[in-house]
Each structure stands twice: as C-alpha cells, then as structure tokens.
C-alpha cells in the first residue's frame, strides 16, 4: 500500500482548548497516518471527527505492556504512526517517552510536529522572565513532598513552570508562600478557552484572590526566579507580615532572612514589633 508519508513515528501536538489551534501539518499527518496512537480513543475520536478524518486508533500510554509497544513499533517500521495525547504536546506530562525512546533505539525515524503546549503558553503570557525557565510538571499532591520539591528548586535561577489542577491550586500557593515567600507568581488558567485569564502577584495576594473566587478549569502555575536585589525595609516588612499570619516571629524572621539575605536578628526584632 502506498503512503504519502514515510514510515516512522510522528508526534503530533493537538489543541489545548481552542480547536482552531490545530496546525495544517497536524491535519496532514493525522490524515496520512496509518494508525493514531492516543491516550483515550473517545477524546481523540472527537478531534478526528471534527477534522473529518476516520482513522484506526489504538490506546497507548507509557504503562502499556511491552507487547503493545512492540506492536506499535512493528507498525511504524512499515507505515506512518501518529502519536497524540488528549490535548497539547505528547510527552510533556503526557505519555510517549517510552515509545519515543524505544523507536530511537531501534533506528525508527521519529518526527515531532510543533504545536500547542500549555507550559509554553503560560510562560509567554505570564510576564515573568523567560530567558531561562524550568518546567517541573505537576507538584506532588502531598504537603511534605510538595514543599520538598519547592525547596529543591529554590535556588534555580530560572522561572519555574508547573502544571496544576484547580482543586489543588490553593495548597500549592500556600506552599510557595511559605517556602518562597519573596517570589512573584503567575496563574495562567483556561488558556485558549472562553474564560482564559492570567494573574500575577505575590503568593499571598494570588491565594487571597482564589480563596474569594475558587478557580475552575486547567492551570499553569509559574514562579519567578530568585531576585538578587536586596529588598529594602518596606519589602521586608511586607514579607514578615505575610509570614506572621501563619508563623511565630522567630520562624517568620528565619524564613524572610533566608529569602532576602537580610540579618535574621534584625528581622526578628522587627517581627516582634509588627506582631
Ligand atoms: N501535554 C499537555 C501540554 O503540552 O500542554 C499537558 C498535559 S497535562 C496531563 C494537563 C495539564 O496541562 C493540566 O492539568 C494543566 O495544568 C495544563 N493545561 C492543559 N491545558 C490547559 C489550558 N487550556 N490552560 C491551562 N493549563 C492547561
């Protein structure tokens, strides 16, 4: 059988909300693929239907057994196989890594088509520095593990980009407020959809907003890089006040000293005054 595309694996990014964001090349490759490997045949079925394409689909995720992966590898040795996820770019907090690795190890041609990814969209919208960024996927759901990850990333001189869910946003902002209180954060929500929004401010201010307006939908949470400029006394007062909401003066002083490099004893004395 003749195919317009050569055999191999084609990684195809799909829209994250607005179907208009499908690329011409994505349509072309999905149309010419022999089979579409996807996370959920119902989700991908809807997209293919919208594009007027009827395709054979097979479910794939990285937990698939070796036999299913081998079947896909065998197919892509002979024919073009497309890989999509439910939304956005496959492999980016989505399945595909093991498949790509196996394909490369076997010398199978791998092509990746550029397209939407919430992480990049959030970064470009946030107004936070983007010369360096570190994408860290989802923060853990458990409080201690979440704080451990934030501590581990505290000194990275880059904007941190996380995926987050609406029910966990306030917990994540709380953790950032306590581990990285001096950072600017941004919340990019429902990107490319009707209720798209992007807010930025201190972890405390953003948390206050979302306490009053519980968030819905999908979220990218961004944390600005550490700021080198030593804060003035007014900044330190703001940070101390924020920390004192949940902590004793000694703890608040220690946290703000760590975040700002200012003298802990002086901060402790100031924390007692503010209390
Ligand atoms: N591979 C996808 C990509 O490239 O964007 C991400 C898949 S991951 C399983 C899903 C997460 O991406 C959501 O929980 C959310 O954090 C983020 N996300 C996806 N679509 C989004 C949107 N329209 N607005 C904001 N965040 C979104």
PDB file of C-alpha atoms and ligand atoms in Angstrom:
ATOM      1  CA  UNK A   1       0.000   0.000   0.000  1.00  0.00           C
ATOM      2  CA  UNK A   2       1.262   3.482  -0.889  1.00  0.00           C
ATOM      3  CA  UNK A   3       1.510   6.217   1.777  1.00  0.00           C
ATOM      4  CA  UNK A   4       2.242   9.885   1.224  1.00  0.00           C
ATOM      5  CA  UNK A   5       4.267   9.852   4.444  1.00  0.00           C
ATOM      6  CA  UNK A   6       7.325   7.718   5.004  1.00  0.00           C
ATOM      7  CA  UNK A   7       7.162   5.098   7.778  1.00  0.00           C
ATOM      8  CA  UNK A   8       8.013   6.147  11.304  1.00  0.00           C
ATOM      9  CA  UNK A   9       6.637   7.760  14.406  1.00  0.00           C
ATOM     10  CA  UNK A  10       5.023  11.219  14.130  1.00  0.00           C
ATOM     11  CA  UNK A  11       4.459  13.115  17.383  1.00  0.00           C
ATOM     12  CA  UNK A  12       1.505  15.405  16.793  1.00  0.00           C
ATOM     13  CA  UNK A  13       0.567  18.263  19.154  1.00  0.00           C
ATOM     14  CA  UNK A  14      -3.164  18.998  19.345  1.00  0.00           C
ATOM     15  CA  UNK A  15      -5.171  21.971  20.697  1.00  0.00           C
ATOM     16  CA  UNK A  16      -5.474  22.598  24.467  1.00  0.00           C
ATOM     17  CA  UNK A  17      -8.904  24.160  24.223  1.00  0.00           C
ATOM     18  CA  UNK A  18      -9.388  26.089  21.014  1.00  0.00           C
ATOM     19  CA  UNK A  19      -9.762  23.677  18.100  1.00  0.00           C
ATOM     20  CA  UNK A  20      -8.618  26.449  15.758  1.00  0.00           C
ATOM     21  CA  UNK A  21      -5.097  25.853  17.078  1.00  0.00           C
ATOM     22  CA  UNK A  22      -4.635  22.591  15.159  1.00  0.00           C
ATOM     23  CA  UNK A  23      -1.860  23.122  12.606  1.00  0.00           C
ATOM     24  CA  UNK A  24      -2.121  22.439   8.873  1.00  0.00           C
ATOM     25  CA  UNK A  25       0.702  19.961   9.201  1.00  0.00           C
ATOM     26  CA  UNK A  26      -1.010  18.154  12.086  1.00  0.00           C
ATOM     27  CA  UNK A  27      -4.113  17.678   9.909  1.00  0.00           C
ATOM     28  CA  UNK A  28      -1.969  16.454   7.030  1.00  0.00           C
ATOM     29  CA  UNK A  29      -0.067  13.937   9.160  1.00  0.00           C
ATOM     30  CA  UNK A  30      -3.156  12.684  11.011  1.00  0.00           C
ATOM     31  CA  UNK A  31      -4.843  12.268   7.606  1.00  0.00           C
ATOM     32  CA  UNK A  32      -1.937  10.271   6.184  1.00  0.00           C
ATOM     33  CA  UNK A  33      -1.145   8.179   9.288  1.00  0.00           C
ATOM     34  CA  UNK A  34      -1.982   4.522   9.146  1.00  0.00           C
ATOM     35  CA  UNK A  35      -2.896   4.456  12.816  1.00  0.00           C
ATOM     36  CA  UNK A  36      -3.244   7.048  15.564  1.00  0.00           C
ATOM     37  CA  UNK A  37      -1.924   6.064  18.991  1.00  0.00           C
ATOM     38  CA  UNK A  38      -3.761   8.028  21.677  1.00  0.00           C
ATOM     39  CA  UNK A  39      -4.466   8.168  25.407  1.00  0.00           C
ATOM     40  CA  UNK A  40      -8.230   7.987  25.089  1.00  0.00           C
ATOM     41  CA  UNK A  41      -9.972   6.946  21.892  1.00  0.00           C
ATOM     42  CA  UNK A  42     -13.124   8.941  22.810  1.00  0.00           C
ATOM     43  CA  UNK A  43     -11.194  12.206  23.237  1.00  0.00           C
ATOM     44  CA  UNK A  44      -9.111  11.733  20.087  1.00  0.00           C
ATOM     45  CA  UNK A  45     -12.160  10.374  18.228  1.00  0.00           C
ATOM     46  CA  UNK A  46     -13.877  13.730  18.785  1.00  0.00           C
ATOM     47  CA  UNK A  47     -10.909  15.640  17.391  1.00  0.00           C
ATOM     48  CA  UNK A  48     -10.625  13.366  14.338  1.00  0.00           C
ATOM     49  CA  UNK A  49     -14.347  13.665  13.793  1.00  0.00           C
ATOM     50  CA  UNK A  50     -14.078  17.464  13.944  1.00  0.00           C
ATOM     51  CA  UNK A  51     -11.346  17.246  11.290  1.00  0.00           C
ATOM     52  CA  UNK A  52     -13.484  14.954   9.128  1.00  0.00           C
ATOM     53  CA  UNK A  53     -10.974  12.081   9.490  1.00  0.00           C
ATOM     54  CA  UNK A  54     -11.803   8.424  10.035  1.00  0.00           C
ATOM     55  CA  UNK A  55      -8.761   6.626  11.415  1.00  0.00           C
ATOM     56  CA  UNK A  56      -7.821   3.473  13.196  1.00  0.00           C
ATOM     57  CA  UNK A  57      -6.937   4.395  16.772  1.00  0.00           C
ATOM     58  CA  UNK A  58      -5.077   2.380  19.392  1.00  0.00           C
ATOM     59  CA  UNK A  59      -4.851   3.243  23.069  1.00  0.00           C
ATOM     60  CA  UNK A  60      -1.329   3.890  24.260  1.00  0.00           C
ATOM     61  CA  UNK A  61       0.232   5.133  27.471  1.00  0.00           C
ATOM     62  CA  UNK A  62       3.657   4.608  28.940  1.00  0.00           C
ATOM     63  CA  UNK A  63       2.266   1.926  31.284  1.00  0.00           C
ATOM     64  CA  UNK A  64       1.340  -0.183  28.256  1.00  0.00           C
ATOM     65  CA  UNK A  65       2.922  -3.638  28.302  1.00  0.00           C
ATOM     66  CA  UNK A  66       5.920  -4.435  26.133  1.00  0.00           C
ATOM     67  CA  UNK A  67       3.770  -6.447  23.716  1.00  0.00           C
ATOM     68  CA  UNK A  68       1.527  -3.440  22.860  1.00  0.00           C
ATOM     69  CA  UNK A  69       4.560  -1.197  22.481  1.00  0.00           C
ATOM     70  CA  UNK A  70       6.192  -3.809  20.243  1.00  0.00           C
ATOM     71  CA  UNK A  71       3.065  -3.951  18.055  1.00  0.00           C
ATOM     72  CA  UNK A  72       3.251  -0.169  17.556  1.00  0.00           C
ATOM     73  CA  UNK A  73       6.984  -0.334  16.837  1.00  0.00           C
ATOM     74  CA  UNK A  74       6.351  -3.053  14.265  1.00  0.00           C
ATOM     75  CA  UNK A  75       3.687  -0.873  12.617  1.00  0.00           C
ATOM     76  CA  UNK A  76       5.961   2.178  12.415  1.00  0.00           C
ATOM     77  CA  UNK A  77       8.730   0.177  10.763  1.00  0.00           C
ATOM     78  CA  UNK A  78       6.357  -0.275   7.818  1.00  0.00           C
ATOM     79  CA  UNK A  79       3.945   2.657   7.944  1.00  0.00           C
ATOM     80  CA  UNK A  80       3.453   6.153   9.437  1.00  0.00           C
ATOM     81  CA  UNK A  81       2.111   6.050  13.001  1.00  0.00           C
ATOM     82  CA  UNK A  82       0.879   9.235  14.697  1.00  0.00           C
ATOM     83  CA  UNK A  83       1.075   9.735  18.460  1.00  0.00           C
ATOM     84  CA  UNK A  84      -1.260  12.240  20.117  1.00  0.00           C
ATOM     85  CA  UNK A  85      -2.307  12.866  23.715  1.00  0.00           C
ATOM     86  CA  UNK A  86      -5.664  14.146  24.971  1.00  0.00           C
ATOM     87  CA  UNK A  87      -4.503  17.737  24.489  1.00  0.00           C
ATOM     88  CA  UNK A  88      -1.287  19.650  23.825  1.00  0.00           C
ATOM     89  CA  UNK A  89       2.125  18.196  23.102  1.00  0.00           C
ATOM     90  CA  UNK A  90       2.587  14.459  23.753  1.00  0.00           C
ATOM     91  CA  UNK A  91       5.353  13.560  26.270  1.00  0.00           C
ATOM     92  CA  UNK A  92       5.006  16.888  28.106  1.00  0.00           C
ATOM     93  CA  UNK A  93       3.416  15.492  31.309  1.00  0.00           C
ATOM     94  CA  UNK A  94       1.738  13.071  28.909  1.00  0.00           C
ATOM     95  CA  UNK A  95       2.509   9.585  27.511  1.00  0.00           C
ATOM     96  CA  UNK A  96       5.059   8.952  24.798  1.00  0.00           C
ATOM     97  CA  UNK A  97       8.517   8.998  26.363  1.00  0.00           C
ATOM     98  CA  UNK A  98       8.985   5.229  26.407  1.00  0.00           C
ATOM     99  CA  UNK A  99       7.657   4.867  22.897  1.00  0.00           C
ATOM    100  CA  UNK A 100       9.982   7.547  21.502  1.00  0.00           C
ATOM    101  CA  UNK A 101      12.928   6.066  23.348  1.00  0.00           C
ATOM    102  CA  UNK A 102      12.188   2.582  22.044  1.00  0.00           C
ATOM    103  CA  UNK A 103      11.697   3.887  18.485  1.00  0.00           C
ATOM    104  CA  UNK A 104      15.008   5.747  18.576  1.00  0.00           C
ATOM    105  CA  UNK A 105      16.832   2.747  19.998  1.00  0.00           C
ATOM    106  CA  UNK A 106      15.582   0.713  17.043  1.00  0.00           C
ATOM    107  CA  UNK A 107      16.587   3.325  14.479  1.00  0.00           C
ATOM    108  CA  UNK A 108      12.978   4.120  13.543  1.00  0.00           C
ATOM    109  CA  UNK A 109      12.505   7.649  12.161  1.00  0.00           C
ATOM    110  CA  UNK A 110      10.859   9.993  14.696  1.00  0.00           C
ATOM    111  CA  UNK A 111       9.351  13.324  13.663  1.00  0.00           C
ATOM    112  CA  UNK A 112       7.833  15.837  16.078  1.00  0.00           C
ATOM    113  CA  UNK A 113       5.373  18.466  14.854  1.00  0.00           C
ATOM    114  CA  UNK A 114       5.322  21.770  16.758  1.00  0.00           C
ATOM    115  CA  UNK A 115       2.022  22.858  18.263  1.00  0.00           C
ATOM    116  CA  UNK A 116       0.257  23.951  21.453  1.00  0.00           C
ATOM    117  CA  UNK A 117       1.677  23.266  24.892  1.00  0.00           C
ATOM    118  CA  UNK A 118       0.168  24.859  27.994  1.00  0.00           C
ATOM    119  CA  UNK A 119       3.585  25.302  29.650  1.00  0.00           C
ATOM    120  CA  UNK A 120       4.954  27.480  26.850  1.00  0.00           C
ATOM    121  CA  UNK A 121       1.700  29.398  26.523  1.00  0.00           C
ATOM    122  CA  UNK A 122       1.646  30.121  30.260  1.00  0.00           C
ATOM    123  CA  UNK A 123       5.271  31.249  30.174  1.00  0.00           C
ATOM    124  CA  UNK A 124       4.736  33.655  27.286  1.00  0.00           C
ATOM    125  CA  UNK A 125       1.624  35.151  28.905  1.00  0.00           C
ATOM    126  CA  UNK A 126       2.878  35.444  32.477  1.00  0.00           C
ATOM    127  CA  UNK A 127       5.132  38.476  32.148  1.00  0.00           C
ATOM    128  CA  UNK A 128       7.744  36.582  34.195  1.00  0.00           C
ATOM    129  CA  UNK A 129      11.338  36.346  32.923  1.00  0.00           C
ATOM    130  CA  UNK A 130      11.537  33.774  30.143  1.00  0.00           C
ATOM    131  CA  UNK A 131      15.227  33.834  29.203  1.00  0.00           C
ATOM    132  CA  UNK A 132      15.556  30.757  31.413  1.00  0.00           C
ATOM    133  CA  UNK A 133      12.776  28.519  32.601  1.00  0.00           C
ATOM    134  CA  UNK A 134      12.482  25.137  34.238  1.00  0.00           C
ATOM    135  CA  UNK A 135       9.412  23.040  33.541  1.00  0.00           C
ATOM    136  CA  UNK A 136       8.747  20.780  36.511  1.00  0.00           C
ATOM    137  CA  UNK A 137       5.452  19.076  35.624  1.00  0.00           C
ATOM    138  CA  UNK A 138       2.886  18.625  38.401  1.00  0.00           C
ATOM    139  CA  UNK A 139       3.798  19.443  42.005  1.00  0.00           C
ATOM    140  CA  UNK A 140       3.195  16.445  44.292  1.00  0.00           C
ATOM    141  CA  UNK A 141      -0.222  16.277  45.965  1.00  0.00           C
ATOM    142  CA  UNK A 142       1.127  15.601  49.476  1.00  0.00           C
ATOM    143  CA  UNK A 143       2.150  18.625  51.533  1.00  0.00           C
ATOM    144  CA  UNK A 144       5.614  17.460  52.582  1.00  0.00           C
ATOM    145  CA  UNK A 145       6.593  16.197  49.138  1.00  0.00           C
ATOM    146  CA  UNK A 146       5.351  19.458  47.591  1.00  0.00           C
ATOM    147  CA  UNK A 147       7.457  21.579  49.951  1.00  0.00           C
ATOM    148  CA  UNK A 148      10.467  19.323  49.382  1.00  0.00           C
ATOM    149  CA  UNK A 149      10.228  19.891  45.620  1.00  0.00           C
ATOM    150  CA  UNK A 150       9.948  23.656  46.110  1.00  0.00           C
ATOM    151  CA  UNK A 151      12.980  23.659  48.424  1.00  0.00           C
ATOM    152  CA  UNK A 152      14.914  21.608  45.896  1.00  0.00           C
ATOM    153  CA  UNK A 153      14.135  24.180  43.190  1.00  0.00           C
ATOM    154  CA  UNK A 154      14.544  27.264  45.403  1.00  0.00           C
ATOM    155  CA  UNK A 155      17.972  28.257  44.102  1.00  0.00           C
ATOM    156  CA  UNK A 156      17.395  27.561  40.415  1.00  0.00           C
ATOM    157  CA  UNK A 157      17.992  30.886  38.623  1.00  0.00           C
ATOM    158  CA  UNK A 158      15.020  30.493  36.290  1.00  0.00           C
ATOM    159  CA  UNK A 159      11.259  30.884  36.165  1.00  0.00           C
ATOM    160  CA  UNK A 160       9.646  27.661  37.402  1.00  0.00           C
ATOM    161  CA  UNK A 161       6.699  26.320  35.420  1.00  0.00           C
ATOM    162  CA  UNK A 162       4.268  23.795  36.957  1.00  0.00           C
ATOM    163  CA  UNK A 163       1.063  22.161  35.836  1.00  0.00           C
ATOM    164  CA  UNK A 164      -1.641  22.362  38.476  1.00  0.00           C
ATOM    165  CA  UNK A 165      -5.275  21.422  38.976  1.00  0.00           C
ATOM    166  CA  UNK A 166      -7.968  23.776  40.251  1.00  0.00           C
ATOM    167  CA  UNK A 167      -8.736  21.834  43.468  1.00  0.00           C
ATOM    168  CA  UNK A 168      -5.044  21.882  44.458  1.00  0.00           C
ATOM    169  CA  UNK A 169      -4.183  25.463  43.494  1.00  0.00           C
ATOM    170  CA  UNK A 170      -4.636  26.999  46.959  1.00  0.00           C
ATOM    171  CA  UNK A 171      -2.485  24.323  48.606  1.00  0.00           C
ATOM    172  CA  UNK A 172       0.237  24.915  46.015  1.00  0.00           C
ATOM    173  CA  UNK A 173       0.101  28.698  46.523  1.00  0.00           C
ATOM    174  CA  UNK A 174       0.246  28.153  50.301  1.00  0.00           C
ATOM    175  CA  UNK A 175       3.378  26.035  49.910  1.00  0.00           C
ATOM    176  CA  UNK A 176       5.026  28.615  47.635  1.00  0.00           C
ATOM    177  CA  UNK A 177       4.072  31.347  50.132  1.00  0.00           C
ATOM    178  CA  UNK A 178       5.830  29.502  52.892  1.00  0.00           C
ATOM    179  CA  UNK A 179       8.895  28.164  51.043  1.00  0.00           C
ATOM    180  CA  UNK A 180       9.450  31.000  48.530  1.00  0.00           C
ATOM    181  CA  UNK A 181       7.598  33.961  50.056  1.00  0.00           C
ATOM    182  CA  UNK A 182       9.505  36.667  48.190  1.00  0.00           C
ATOM    183  CA  UNK A 183       8.730  35.336  44.691  1.00  0.00           C
ATOM    184  CA  UNK A 184       6.330  36.689  42.125  1.00  0.00           C
ATOM    185  CA  UNK A 185       3.883  34.043  40.943  1.00  0.00           C
ATOM    186  CA  UNK A 186       1.535  33.840  37.973  1.00  0.00           C
ATOM    187  CA  UNK A 187      -1.532  31.709  37.406  1.00  0.00           C
ATOM    188  CA  UNK A 188      -2.466  31.120  33.758  1.00  0.00           C
ATOM    189  CA  UNK A 189      -5.892  29.483  33.621  1.00  0.00           C
ATOM    190  CA  UNK A 190      -8.100  28.060  30.891  1.00  0.00           C
ATOM    191  CA  UNK A 191      -5.667  29.046  28.156  1.00  0.00           C
ATOM    192  CA  UNK A 192      -7.129  29.446  24.656  1.00  0.00           C
ATOM    193  CA  UNK A 193     -10.638  28.931  26.109  1.00  0.00           C
ATOM    194  CA  UNK A 194     -13.533  31.273  26.776  1.00  0.00           C
ATOM    195  CA  UNK A 195     -12.591  32.112  30.370  1.00  0.00           C
ATOM    196  CA  UNK A 196      -8.839  32.425  29.815  1.00  0.00           C
ATOM    197  CA  UNK A 197      -7.092  34.540  32.445  1.00  0.00           C
ATOM    198  CA  UNK A 198      -3.599  35.238  33.700  1.00  0.00           C
ATOM    199  CA  UNK A 199      -2.973  36.843  37.106  1.00  0.00           C
ATOM    200  CA  UNK A 200       0.297  37.644  38.764  1.00  0.00           C
ATOM    201  CA  UNK A 201       1.394  38.949  42.142  1.00  0.00           C
ATOM    202  CA  UNK A 202       2.742  37.689  45.459  1.00  0.00           C
ATOM    203  CA  UNK A 203       1.785  34.151  46.522  1.00  0.00           C
ATOM    204  CA  UNK A 204      -0.336  35.685  49.313  1.00  0.00           C
ATOM    205  CA  UNK A 205      -2.235  38.097  47.042  1.00  0.00           C
ATOM    206  CA  UNK A 206      -2.953  35.458  44.430  1.00  0.00           C
ATOM    207  CA  UNK A 207      -4.097  32.986  47.104  1.00  0.00           C
ATOM    208  CA  UNK A 208      -6.405  35.635  48.558  1.00  0.00           C
ATOM    209  CA  UNK A 209      -7.970  36.195  45.146  1.00  0.00           C
ATOM    210  CA  UNK A 210      -8.589  32.489  44.567  1.00  0.00           C
ATOM    211  CA  UNK A 211      -9.912  31.979  48.095  1.00  0.00           C
ATOM    212  CA  UNK A 212     -12.571  34.560  47.252  1.00  0.00           C
ATOM    213  CA  UNK A 213     -13.060  33.224  43.689  1.00  0.00           C
ATOM    214  CA  UNK A 214     -12.499  29.449  43.725  1.00  0.00           C
ATOM    215  CA  UNK A 215     -10.737  28.549  40.492  1.00  0.00           C
ATOM    216  CA  UNK A 216     -12.081  26.194  37.865  1.00  0.00           C
ATOM    217  CA  UNK A 217     -10.509  24.569  34.843  1.00  0.00           C
ATOM    218  CA  UNK A 218      -6.912  23.934  33.878  1.00  0.00           C
ATOM    219  CA  UNK A 219      -3.968  25.827  35.285  1.00  0.00           C
ATOM    220  CA  UNK A 220      -0.309  26.594  34.676  1.00  0.00           C
ATOM    221  CA  UNK A 221       1.374  27.920  37.812  1.00  0.00           C
ATOM    222  CA  UNK A 222       4.591  29.896  37.399  1.00  0.00           C
ATOM    223  CA  UNK A 223       7.095  31.127  39.978  1.00  0.00           C
ATOM    224  CA  UNK A 224       9.526  33.906  39.110  1.00  0.00           C
ATOM    225  CA  UNK A 225      13.289  33.406  39.620  1.00  0.00           C
ATOM    226  CA  UNK A 226      15.061  34.399  42.841  1.00  0.00           C
ATOM    227  CA  UNK A 227      15.622  38.139  42.932  1.00  0.00           C
ATOM    228  CA  UNK A 228      19.201  39.213  43.616  1.00  0.00           C
ATOM    229  CA  UNK A 229      18.476  42.811  44.565  1.00  0.00           C
ATOM    230  CA  UNK A 230      18.353  43.039  48.371  1.00  0.00           C
ATOM    231  CA  UNK A 231      14.870  44.193  49.360  1.00  0.00           C
ATOM    232  CA  UNK A 232      14.502  47.450  51.272  1.00  0.00           C
ATOM    233  CA  UNK A 233      12.963  47.647  54.737  1.00  0.00           C
ATOM    234  CA  UNK A 234       9.458  48.137  53.346  1.00  0.00           C
ATOM    235  CA  UNK A 235       9.718  44.910  51.281  1.00  0.00           C
ATOM    236  CA  UNK A 236      10.996  43.032  54.327  1.00  0.00           C
ATOM    237  CA  UNK A 237       8.055  44.341  56.375  1.00  0.00           C
ATOM    238  CA  UNK A 238       5.624  43.030  53.754  1.00  0.00           C
ATOM    239  CA  UNK A 239       7.247  39.601  53.761  1.00  0.00           C
ATOM    240  CA  UNK A 240       7.334  39.496  57.552  1.00  0.00           C
ATOM    241  CA  UNK A 241       3.655  40.436  57.786  1.00  0.00           C
ATOM    242  CA  UNK A 242       2.778  37.670  55.328  1.00  0.00           C
ATOM    243  CA  UNK A 243       4.853  35.093  57.197  1.00  0.00           C
ATOM    244  CA  UNK A 244       3.455  36.190  60.579  1.00  0.00           C
ATOM    245  CA  UNK A 245      -0.052  35.196  59.511  1.00  0.00           C
ATOM    246  CA  UNK A 246       0.881  31.559  59.959  1.00  0.00           C
ATOM    247  CA  UNK A 247       4.184  31.572  61.838  1.00  0.00           C
ATOM    248  CA  UNK A 248       5.844  32.621  65.101  1.00  0.00           C
ATOM    249  CA  UNK A 249       8.157  35.689  64.924  1.00  0.00           C
ATOM    250  CA  UNK A 250      11.283  33.525  65.114  1.00  0.00           C
ATOM    251  CA  UNK A 251      10.136  31.294  62.247  1.00  0.00           C
ATOM    252  CA  UNK A 252       8.978  34.277  60.191  1.00  0.00           C
ATOM    253  CA  UNK A 253      12.341  36.013  60.712  1.00  0.00           C
ATOM    254  CA  UNK A 254      14.254  32.882  59.728  1.00  0.00           C
ATOM    255  CA  UNK A 255      12.189  32.435  56.567  1.00  0.00           C
ATOM    256  CA  UNK A 256      12.487  36.068  55.480  1.00  0.00           C
ATOM    257  CA  UNK A 257      16.224  36.068  56.276  1.00  0.00           C
ATOM    258  CA  UNK A 258      16.665  33.042  54.021  1.00  0.00           C
ATOM    259  CA  UNK A 259      14.595  34.577  51.226  1.00  0.00           C
ATOM    260  CA  UNK A 260      16.233  38.014  51.353  1.00  0.00           C
ATOM    261  CA  UNK A 261      19.693  37.570  52.809  1.00  0.00           C
ATOM    262  CA  UNK A 262      18.892  40.218  55.474  1.00  0.00           C
ATOM    263  CA  UNK A 263      20.062  39.830  59.078  1.00  0.00           C
ATOM    264  CA  UNK A 264      17.893  37.367  60.998  1.00  0.00           C
ATOM    265  CA  UNK A 265      18.268  39.076  64.399  1.00  0.00           C
ATOM    266  CA  UNK A 266      17.204  42.440  62.971  1.00  0.00           C
ATOM    267  CA  UNK A 267      14.275  40.759  61.240  1.00  0.00           C
ATOM    268  CA  UNK A 268      13.297  39.015  64.480  1.00  0.00           C
ATOM    269  CA  UNK A 269      13.246  42.334  66.332  1.00  0.00           C
ATOM    270  CA  UNK A 270      11.122  43.843  63.567  1.00  0.00           C
ATOM    271  CA  UNK A 271       8.793  40.807  63.573  1.00  0.00           C
ATOM    272  CA  UNK A 272       8.171  41.337  67.305  1.00  0.00           C
ATOM    273  CA  UNK A 273       7.287  44.986  66.628  1.00  0.00           C
ATOM    274  CA  UNK A 274       4.942  44.057  63.798  1.00  0.00           C
ATOM    275  CA  UNK A 275       3.267  41.330  65.837  1.00  0.00           C
TER     276      UNK A 275
HETATM  277  N1  LIG B   1       0.799  17.751  27.189  1.00  0.00           N
HETATM  278  C1  LIG B   1      -0.036  18.841  27.601  1.00  0.00           C
HETATM  279  C2  LIG B   1       0.579  20.147  27.076  1.00  0.00           C
HETATM  280  O1  LIG B   1       1.504  20.092  26.296  1.00  0.00           O
HETATM  281  O2  LIG B   1       0.079  21.221  27.438  1.00  0.00           O
HETATM  282  C3  LIG B   1      -0.237  18.860  29.101  1.00  0.00           C
HETATM  283  C4  LIG B   1      -0.920  17.618  29.619  1.00  0.00           C
HETATM  284  S1  LIG B   1      -1.079  17.564  31.340  1.00  0.00           S
HETATM  285  C5  LIG B   1      -1.737  15.956  31.580  1.00  0.00           C
HETATM  286  C6  LIG B   1      -2.508  18.526  31.647  1.00  0.00           C
HETATM  287  C7  LIG B   1      -2.184  19.810  32.402  1.00  0.00           C
HETATM  288  O3  LIG B   1      -1.736  20.791  31.469  1.00  0.00           O
HETATM  289  C8  LIG B   1      -3.386  20.441  33.101  1.00  0.00           C
HETATM  290  O4  LIG B   1      -3.585  19.878  34.393  1.00  0.00           O
HETATM  291  C9  LIG B   1      -2.939  21.883  33.197  1.00  0.00           C
HETATM  292  O5  LIG B   1      -2.023  22.048  34.251  1.00  0.00           O
HETATM  293  C10 LIG B   1      -2.195  22.062  31.865  1.00  0.00           C
HETATM  294  N2  LIG B   1      -3.142  22.542  30.841  1.00  0.00           N
HETATM  295  C11 LIG B   1      -3.631  21.851  29.791  1.00  0.00           C
HETATM  296  N3  LIG B   1      -4.471  22.625  29.076  1.00  0.00           N
HETATM  297  C12 LIG B   1      -4.503  23.831  29.685  1.00  0.00           C
HETATM  298  C13 LIG B   1      -5.180  25.061  29.432  1.00  0.00           C
HETATM  299  N4  LIG B   1      -6.012  25.183  28.400  1.00  0.00           N
HETATM  300  N5  LIG B   1      -4.946  26.111  30.263  1.00  0.00           N
HETATM  301  C14 LIG B   1      -4.102  25.987  31.307  1.00  0.00           C
HETATM  302  N6  LIG B   1      -3.451  24.854  31.595  1.00  0.00           N
HETATM  303  C15 LIG B   1      -3.647  23.790  30.806  1.00  0.00           C
END
